[in-house]
Amino acid sequence: MRLSHHYVVPHVSTGDMLRVAVKQGTPLGKKAKDLMDKGELLSDDLIMDMVSERLNEGDVRARGFVLDGCPRTVAQAEALAGLLAPMDLDLTIDIEVSTAQVLRRLAARRVCVDCGTNYSVSSPPLINWTCDVCGGEVVQREDDREEAISRRLEIYERQTAPLIEWYRDRSQLASVNGSGSPDSVTRRLVRVIEDHRDRRGGRPTR
Ligand code: AMP
């Protein structure tokens, strides 16, 4: 989210899109809810259909995008490369955080049910778990509870971590240290993107 604000490009988050679908009670949302609450992945086809539709919209085509939460499997990475051909992603970024820190951050995370703004128990909204941005209710995500968190970590190791090698083999991977404050992590991300841009001769990044 911070990165998309920095570059003024759309933030395409598969998790956010799914949470909107769940909230609106669409057929996609109905399929997604149980799996999401348990920390399971949705099917590759379903995710890539949703992503394909979004990446065809005018704002994304005109300005580029930050894709967040996708791909989570090698099959999704292959489908994404196909969707973007003959171009491809400029860069994928692996934000490295220790498992202990992931556990702490997820357990402390709170989120606005209306606009998705993230808070934490140590950095809550100003007034009584009411979102500073839109006034919505700020709650703990169902999948940030203990059981779902451990399932998500298991799935990450098995299905998502292999993408690190996959993108490294294609010279499309940068790794960034994800410890520290959101501001310092954002600064590191921007630095890596700008270095990449410089090496590529200033072509717009997406
Ligand atoms: P996130 O907000 O990115 O943590 O995503 C929340 C949940 O949405 C995940 O735990 C999955 O259930 C589902 N989801 C989001 N993105 C994907 C994806 N690329 N592939 C499969 N499931 C996804």
PDB file of C-alpha atoms and ligand atoms in Angstrom:
ATOM      1  CA  MET A   1       0.000   0.000   0.000  1.00  0.00           C
ATOM      2  CA  ARG A   2       2.758   2.470   0.988  1.00  0.00           C
ATOM      3  CA  LEU A   3       4.699   1.580  -2.141  1.00  0.00           C
ATOM      4  CA  SER A   4       1.727   2.206  -4.415  1.00  0.00           C
ATOM      5  CA  HIS A   5       1.216   5.594  -2.744  1.00  0.00           C
ATOM      6  CA  HIS A   6       4.873   6.425  -3.263  1.00  0.00           C
ATOM      7  CA  TYR A   7       4.716   5.669  -6.990  1.00  0.00           C
ATOM      8  CA  VAL A   8       1.074   6.803  -7.392  1.00  0.00           C
ATOM      9  CA  VAL A   9       0.048   3.573  -9.086  1.00  0.00           C
ATOM     10  CA  PRO A  10      -2.826   1.201  -8.238  1.00  0.00           C
ATOM     11  CA  HIS A  11      -2.289  -1.284  -5.401  1.00  0.00           C
ATOM     12  CA  VAL A  12      -3.597  -4.597  -6.719  1.00  0.00           C
ATOM     13  CA  SER A  13      -3.972  -6.810  -3.652  1.00  0.00           C
ATOM     14  CA  THR A  14      -5.617 -10.186  -4.200  1.00  0.00           C
ATOM     15  CA  GLY A  15      -6.401 -10.454  -0.473  1.00  0.00           C
ATOM     16  CA  ASP A  16      -8.128  -7.022  -0.471  1.00  0.00           C
ATOM     17  CA  MET A  17     -10.105  -7.892  -3.600  1.00  0.00           C
ATOM     18  CA  LEU A  18     -11.269 -11.143  -2.020  1.00  0.00           C
ATOM     19  CA  ARG A  19     -12.217  -9.431   1.243  1.00  0.00           C
ATOM     20  CA  VAL A  20     -14.365  -6.945  -0.717  1.00  0.00           C
ATOM     21  CA  ALA A  21     -16.042  -9.873  -2.520  1.00  0.00           C
ATOM     22  CA  VAL A  22     -16.716 -11.599   0.835  1.00  0.00           C
ATOM     23  CA  LYS A  23     -18.166  -8.417   2.296  1.00  0.00           C
ATOM     24  CA  GLN A  24     -20.413  -7.864  -0.719  1.00  0.00           C
ATOM     25  CA  GLY A  25     -21.556 -11.507  -0.639  1.00  0.00           C
ATOM     26  CA  THR A  26     -20.770 -12.075  -4.343  1.00  0.00           C
ATOM     27  CA  PRO A  27     -20.539 -15.677  -5.654  1.00  0.00           C
ATOM     28  CA  LEU A  28     -16.725 -15.347  -5.526  1.00  0.00           C
ATOM     29  CA  GLY A  29     -16.913 -14.065  -1.957  1.00  0.00           C
ATOM     30  CA  LYS A  30     -19.118 -16.978  -0.909  1.00  0.00           C
ATOM     31  CA  LYS A  31     -16.609 -19.458  -2.335  1.00  0.00           C
ATOM     32  CA  ALA A  32     -13.682 -17.628  -0.749  1.00  0.00           C
ATOM     33  CA  LYS A  33     -14.830 -16.987   2.816  1.00  0.00           C
ATOM     34  CA  ASP A  34     -14.318 -20.388   4.452  1.00  0.00           C
ATOM     35  CA  LEU A  35     -10.990 -21.033   2.775  1.00  0.00           C
ATOM     36  CA  MET A  36      -9.718 -17.583   3.716  1.00  0.00           C
ATOM     37  CA  ASP A  37     -10.816 -17.879   7.334  1.00  0.00           C
ATOM     38  CA  LYS A  38      -8.923 -21.177   7.618  1.00  0.00           C
ATOM     39  CA  GLY A  39      -5.802 -19.750   5.969  1.00  0.00           C
ATOM     40  CA  GLU A  40      -6.082 -22.004   2.890  1.00  0.00           C
ATOM     41  CA  LEU A  41      -5.277 -20.846  -0.639  1.00  0.00           C
ATOM     42  CA  LEU A  42      -7.984 -20.376  -3.240  1.00  0.00           C
ATOM     43  CA  SER A  43      -7.584 -22.213  -6.528  1.00  0.00           C
ATOM     44  CA  ASP A  44      -5.054 -20.867  -9.013  1.00  0.00           C
ATOM     45  CA  ASP A  45      -7.716 -20.572 -11.737  1.00  0.00           C
ATOM     46  CA  LEU A  46     -10.026 -18.528  -9.600  1.00  0.00           C
ATOM     47  CA  ILE A  47      -7.253 -16.171  -8.498  1.00  0.00           C
ATOM     48  CA  MET A  48      -5.790 -15.724 -11.959  1.00  0.00           C
ATOM     49  CA  ASP A  49      -9.217 -15.014 -13.521  1.00  0.00           C
ATOM     50  CA  MET A  50      -9.711 -12.283 -10.933  1.00  0.00           C
ATOM     51  CA  VAL A  51      -6.201 -10.874 -11.473  1.00  0.00           C
ATOM     52  CA  SER A  52      -6.537 -11.006 -15.245  1.00  0.00           C
ATOM     53  CA  GLU A  53      -9.723  -8.959 -15.111  1.00  0.00           C
ATOM     54  CA  ARG A  54      -8.110  -6.355 -12.846  1.00  0.00           C
ATOM     55  CA  LEU A  55      -4.929  -6.064 -14.912  1.00  0.00           C
ATOM     56  CA  ASN A  56      -7.032  -5.283 -17.967  1.00  0.00           C
ATOM     57  CA  GLU A  57      -8.573  -2.201 -16.393  1.00  0.00           C
ATOM     58  CA  GLY A  58      -7.574   1.217 -17.686  1.00  0.00           C
ATOM     59  CA  ASP A  59      -5.831   2.622 -14.595  1.00  0.00           C
ATOM     60  CA  VAL A  60      -3.500  -0.366 -14.343  1.00  0.00           C
ATOM     61  CA  ARG A  61      -2.767  -0.453 -18.063  1.00  0.00           C
ATOM     62  CA  ALA A  62      -1.995   3.246 -18.148  1.00  0.00           C
ATOM     63  CA  ARG A  63       0.045   3.601 -14.971  1.00  0.00           C
ATOM     64  CA  GLY A  64       1.419   0.210 -13.983  1.00  0.00           C
ATOM     65  CA  PHE A  65       0.729  -1.395 -10.622  1.00  0.00           C
ATOM     66  CA  VAL A  66       2.035  -2.904  -7.422  1.00  0.00           C
ATOM     67  CA  LEU A  67       0.805  -6.484  -7.196  1.00  0.00           C
ATOM     68  CA  ASP A  68       0.492  -7.697  -3.612  1.00  0.00           C
ATOM     69  CA  GLY A  69      -0.296 -11.241  -2.434  1.00  0.00           C
ATOM     70  CA  CYS A  70       0.090 -12.833  -5.856  1.00  0.00           C
ATOM     71  CA  PRO A  71       1.617 -15.039  -7.157  1.00  0.00           C
ATOM     72  CA  ARG A  72       1.565 -17.487  -4.268  1.00  0.00           C
ATOM     73  CA  THR A  73       2.276 -20.622  -6.313  1.00  0.00           C
ATOM     74  CA  VAL A  74       4.488 -21.466  -9.282  1.00  0.00           C
ATOM     75  CA  ALA A  75       1.348 -22.081 -11.366  1.00  0.00           C
ATOM     76  CA  GLN A  76       0.218 -18.510 -10.611  1.00  0.00           C
ATOM     77  CA  ALA A  77       3.648 -17.137 -11.545  1.00  0.00           C
ATOM     78  CA  GLU A  78       3.503 -18.954 -14.870  1.00  0.00           C
ATOM     79  CA  ALA A  79      -0.026 -17.720 -15.539  1.00  0.00           C
ATOM     80  CA  LEU A  80       0.975 -14.164 -14.620  1.00  0.00           C
ATOM     81  CA  ALA A  81       3.923 -14.192 -17.022  1.00  0.00           C
ATOM     82  CA  GLY A  82       1.488 -15.335 -19.727  1.00  0.00           C
ATOM     83  CA  LEU A  83      -1.002 -12.577 -18.874  1.00  0.00           C
ATOM     84  CA  LEU A  84       1.648  -9.878 -19.073  1.00  0.00           C
ATOM     85  CA  ALA A  85       3.428 -11.155 -22.215  1.00  0.00           C
ATOM     86  CA  PRO A  86       5.133  -9.854 -24.265  1.00  0.00           C
ATOM     87  CA  MET A  87       6.121  -7.661 -21.270  1.00  0.00           C
ATOM     88  CA  ASP A  88       6.684  -9.143 -17.830  1.00  0.00           C
ATOM     89  CA  LEU A  89       6.951  -7.942 -14.264  1.00  0.00           C
ATOM     90  CA  ASP A  90       9.763  -5.441 -13.819  1.00  0.00           C
ATOM     91  CA  LEU A  91      10.737  -6.813 -10.457  1.00  0.00           C
ATOM     92  CA  THR A  92       9.510  -9.124  -7.717  1.00  0.00           C
ATOM     93  CA  ILE A  93      10.470  -8.301  -4.158  1.00  0.00           C
ATOM     94  CA  ASP A  94      10.857 -10.825  -1.380  1.00  0.00           C
ATOM     95  CA  ILE A  95      10.441  -9.044   1.949  1.00  0.00           C
ATOM     96  CA  GLU A  96      12.433 -11.132   4.397  1.00  0.00           C
ATOM     97  CA  VAL A  97      11.156 -11.384   7.949  1.00  0.00           C
ATOM     98  CA  SER A  98      11.912 -14.049  10.568  1.00  0.00           C
ATOM     99  CA  THR A  99       9.117 -16.476  11.396  1.00  0.00           C
ATOM    100  CA  ALA A 100       9.067 -15.194  14.991  1.00  0.00           C
ATOM    101  CA  GLN A 101       8.514 -11.664  13.728  1.00  0.00           C
ATOM    102  CA  VAL A 102       5.821 -12.741  11.247  1.00  0.00           C
ATOM    103  CA  LEU A 103       3.976 -14.444  14.091  1.00  0.00           C
ATOM    104  CA  ARG A 104       4.236 -11.360  16.284  1.00  0.00           C
ATOM    105  CA  ARG A 105       3.111  -8.983  13.522  1.00  0.00           C
ATOM    106  CA  LEU A 106       0.153 -11.082  12.401  1.00  0.00           C
ATOM    107  CA  ALA A 107      -1.090 -11.683  15.933  1.00  0.00           C
ATOM    108  CA  ALA A 108      -0.894  -7.936  16.654  1.00  0.00           C
ATOM    109  CA  ARG A 109      -2.442  -6.805  13.337  1.00  0.00           C
ATOM    110  CA  ARG A 110      -5.850  -5.147  13.287  1.00  0.00           C
ATOM    111  CA  VAL A 111      -7.633  -4.039  10.127  1.00  0.00           C
ATOM    112  CA  CYS A 112     -10.485  -1.726   9.127  1.00  0.00           C
ATOM    113  CA  VAL A 113     -13.423  -3.779   7.849  1.00  0.00           C
ATOM    114  CA  ASP A 114     -14.389  -1.005   5.420  1.00  0.00           C
ATOM    115  CA  CYS A 115     -11.212   0.360   3.813  1.00  0.00           C
ATOM    116  CA  GLY A 116      -8.633  -2.278   4.806  1.00  0.00           C
ATOM    117  CA  THR A 117      -6.239   0.133   6.540  1.00  0.00           C
ATOM    118  CA  ASN A 118      -3.887  -1.803   8.806  1.00  0.00           C
ATOM    119  CA  TYR A 119      -3.171  -1.027  12.448  1.00  0.00           C
ATOM    120  CA  SER A 120      -1.595  -2.995  15.256  1.00  0.00           C
ATOM    121  CA  VAL A 121      -2.236  -3.310  18.949  1.00  0.00           C
ATOM    122  CA  SER A 122       0.850  -1.168  19.516  1.00  0.00           C
ATOM    123  CA  SER A 123      -0.240   1.431  16.961  1.00  0.00           C
ATOM    124  CA  PRO A 124      -4.057   1.585  17.143  1.00  0.00           C
ATOM    125  CA  PRO A 125      -6.377   4.175  15.584  1.00  0.00           C
ATOM    126  CA  LEU A 126      -6.722   7.426  17.534  1.00  0.00           C
ATOM    127  CA  ILE A 127     -10.222   6.732  18.787  1.00  0.00           C
ATOM    128  CA  ASN A 128     -11.535   3.477  20.170  1.00  0.00           C
ATOM    129  CA  TRP A 129     -10.834   1.012  17.291  1.00  0.00           C
ATOM    130  CA  THR A 130     -12.518   3.320  14.807  1.00  0.00           C
ATOM    131  CA  CYS A 131     -10.571   3.731  11.560  1.00  0.00           C
ATOM    132  CA  ASP A 132      -8.711   7.070  11.296  1.00  0.00           C
ATOM    133  CA  VAL A 133      -9.205   7.059   7.517  1.00  0.00           C
ATOM    134  CA  CYS A 134     -12.880   6.169   7.054  1.00  0.00           C
ATOM    135  CA  GLY A 135     -14.494   5.671  10.467  1.00  0.00           C
ATOM    136  CA  GLY A 136     -15.011   1.920   9.912  1.00  0.00           C
ATOM    137  CA  GLU A 137     -14.689  -0.678  12.641  1.00  0.00           C
ATOM    138  CA  VAL A 138     -11.138  -1.951  13.236  1.00  0.00           C
ATOM    139  CA  VAL A 139     -10.978  -5.681  14.059  1.00  0.00           C
ATOM    140  CA  GLN A 140      -8.698  -8.710  14.054  1.00  0.00           C
ATOM    141  CA  ARG A 141      -8.813 -10.675  10.790  1.00  0.00           C
ATOM    142  CA  GLU A 142     -10.248 -14.175  11.194  1.00  0.00           C
ATOM    143  CA  ASP A 143      -7.121 -15.557   9.493  1.00  0.00           C
ATOM    144  CA  ASP A 144      -4.819 -13.702  11.907  1.00  0.00           C
ATOM    145  CA  ARG A 145      -5.887 -16.085  14.687  1.00  0.00           C
ATOM    146  CA  GLU A 146      -3.444 -18.719  15.863  1.00  0.00           C
ATOM    147  CA  GLU A 147      -4.686 -21.775  13.980  1.00  0.00           C
ATOM    148  CA  ALA A 148      -5.045 -20.013  10.630  1.00  0.00           C
ATOM    149  CA  ILE A 149      -1.656 -18.337  11.025  1.00  0.00           C
ATOM    150  CA  SER A 150       0.135 -21.665  11.425  1.00  0.00           C
ATOM    151  CA  ARG A 151      -1.701 -23.080   8.396  1.00  0.00           C
ATOM    152  CA  ARG A 152      -0.727 -20.027   6.330  1.00  0.00           C
ATOM    153  CA  LEU A 153       2.921 -20.427   7.323  1.00  0.00           C
ATOM    154  CA  GLU A 154       2.870 -24.130   6.364  1.00  0.00           C
ATOM    155  CA  ILE A 155       1.389 -23.272   2.978  1.00  0.00           C
ATOM    156  CA  TYR A 156       3.926 -20.480   2.492  1.00  0.00           C
ATOM    157  CA  GLU A 157       6.836 -22.895   3.008  1.00  0.00           C
ATOM    158  CA  ARG A 158       5.410 -25.520   0.679  1.00  0.00           C
ATOM    159  CA  GLN A 159       3.820 -23.504  -2.104  1.00  0.00           C
ATOM    160  CA  THR A 160       5.084 -19.922  -2.027  1.00  0.00           C
ATOM    161  CA  ALA A 161       8.734 -20.093  -0.904  1.00  0.00           C
ATOM    162  CA  PRO A 162       9.751 -21.997  -4.101  1.00  0.00           C
ATOM    163  CA  LEU A 163       8.912 -18.799  -6.006  1.00  0.00           C
ATOM    164  CA  ILE A 164      12.058 -17.209  -4.591  1.00  0.00           C
ATOM    165  CA  GLU A 165      14.200 -19.568  -6.683  1.00  0.00           C
ATOM    166  CA  TRP A 166      11.780 -19.318  -9.590  1.00  0.00           C
ATOM    167  CA  TYR A 167      12.171 -15.534  -9.850  1.00  0.00           C
ATOM    168  CA  ARG A 168      15.871 -15.614  -8.961  1.00  0.00           C
ATOM    169  CA  ASP A 169      16.479 -17.976 -11.895  1.00  0.00           C
ATOM    170  CA  ARG A 170      14.830 -15.369 -14.143  1.00  0.00           C
ATOM    171  CA  SER A 171      16.858 -12.488 -12.651  1.00  0.00           C
ATOM    172  CA  GLN A 172      13.651 -10.813 -11.519  1.00  0.00           C
ATOM    173  CA  LEU A 173      14.134 -11.060  -7.765  1.00  0.00           C
ATOM    174  CA  ALA A 174      15.256  -8.521  -5.198  1.00  0.00           C
ATOM    175  CA  SER A 175      15.313  -9.289  -1.482  1.00  0.00           C
ATOM    176  CA  VAL A 176      14.663  -6.653   1.132  1.00  0.00           C
ATOM    177  CA  ASN A 177      15.101  -6.806   4.886  1.00  0.00           C
ATOM    178  CA  GLY A 178      11.581  -6.497   6.312  1.00  0.00           C
ATOM    179  CA  SER A 179      12.508  -5.847   9.938  1.00  0.00           C
ATOM    180  CA  GLY A 180      11.977  -2.468  11.543  1.00  0.00           C
ATOM    181  CA  SER A 181       9.265   0.146  11.153  1.00  0.00           C
ATOM    182  CA  PRO A 182       6.935   0.374   8.130  1.00  0.00           C
ATOM    183  CA  ASP A 183       8.677   3.624   7.142  1.00  0.00           C
ATOM    184  CA  SER A 184      12.135   2.076   7.135  1.00  0.00           C
ATOM    185  CA  VAL A 185      10.965  -0.983   5.173  1.00  0.00           C
ATOM    186  CA  THR A 186       9.301   1.314   2.617  1.00  0.00           C
ATOM    187  CA  ARG A 187      12.539   3.291   2.255  1.00  0.00           C
ATOM    188  CA  ARG A 188      14.449   0.063   1.577  1.00  0.00           C
ATOM    189  CA  LEU A 189      11.877  -1.015  -1.004  1.00  0.00           C
ATOM    190  CA  VAL A 190      12.076   2.293  -2.841  1.00  0.00           C
ATOM    191  CA  ARG A 191      15.868   2.133  -2.856  1.00  0.00           C
ATOM    192  CA  VAL A 192      15.846  -1.347  -4.419  1.00  0.00           C
ATOM    193  CA  ILE A 193      13.329  -0.271  -7.060  1.00  0.00           C
ATOM    194  CA  GLU A 194      15.288   2.871  -7.905  1.00  0.00           C
ATOM    195  CA  ASP A 195      18.528   0.865  -8.235  1.00  0.00           C
ATOM    196  CA  HIS A 196      16.734  -1.516 -10.543  1.00  0.00           C
ATOM    197  CA  ARG A 197      15.364   1.391 -12.575  1.00  0.00           C
ATOM    198  CA  ASP A 198      18.806   2.961 -12.901  1.00  0.00           C
ATOM    199  CA  ARG A 199      20.239  -0.304 -14.150  1.00  0.00           C
ATOM    200  CA  ARG A 200      17.465  -0.565 -16.713  1.00  0.00           C
ATOM    201  CA  GLY A 201      17.850   2.999 -17.928  1.00  0.00           C
ATOM    202  CA  GLY A 202      14.870   4.641 -16.252  1.00  0.00           C
ATOM    203  CA  ARG A 203      12.083   2.630 -17.825  1.00  0.00           C
ATOM    204  CA  PRO A 204       8.867   3.064 -15.788  1.00  0.00           C
ATOM    205  CA  THR A 205       8.546   0.462 -13.046  1.00  0.00           C
ATOM    206  CA  ARG A 206       5.544  -1.727 -12.342  1.00  0.00           C
TER     207      ARG A 206
HETATM  208  P1  AMP B   1      -3.675 -11.748   2.079  1.00  0.00           P
HETATM  209  O1  AMP B   1      -4.510 -10.561   2.448  1.00  0.00           O
HETATM  210  O2  AMP B   1      -2.782 -11.520   0.907  1.00  0.00           O
HETATM  211  O3  AMP B   1      -2.954 -12.333   3.273  1.00  0.00           O
HETATM  212  O4  AMP B   1      -4.712 -12.881   1.611  1.00  0.00           O
HETATM  213  C1  AMP B   1      -5.723 -13.372   2.474  1.00  0.00           C
HETATM  214  C2  AMP B   1      -6.226 -14.731   1.996  1.00  0.00           C
HETATM  215  O5  AMP B   1      -6.799 -14.607   0.672  1.00  0.00           O
HETATM  216  C3  AMP B   1      -5.157 -15.807   1.828  1.00  0.00           C
HETATM  217  O6  AMP B   1      -4.830 -16.450   3.048  1.00  0.00           O
HETATM  218  C4  AMP B   1      -5.853 -16.762   0.847  1.00  0.00           C
HETATM  219  O7  AMP B   1      -6.886 -17.478   1.481  1.00  0.00           O
HETATM  220  C5  AMP B   1      -6.513 -15.765  -0.106  1.00  0.00           C
HETATM  221  N1  AMP B   1      -5.580 -15.361  -1.195  1.00  0.00           N
HETATM  222  C6  AMP B   1      -5.073 -14.112  -1.418  1.00  0.00           C
HETATM  223  N2  AMP B   1      -4.252 -14.105  -2.469  1.00  0.00           N
HETATM  224  C7  AMP B   1      -4.213 -15.383  -2.919  1.00  0.00           C
HETATM  225  C8  AMP B   1      -3.502 -16.026  -3.971  1.00  0.00           C
HETATM  226  N3  AMP B   1      -2.656 -15.360  -4.777  1.00  0.00           N
HETATM  227  N4  AMP B   1      -3.702 -17.370  -4.160  1.00  0.00           N
HETATM  228  C9  AMP B   1      -4.556 -18.066  -3.374  1.00  0.00           C
HETATM  229  N5  AMP B   1      -5.246 -17.525  -2.349  1.00  0.00           N
HETATM  230  C10 AMP B   1      -5.078 -16.193  -2.112  1.00  0.00           C
END
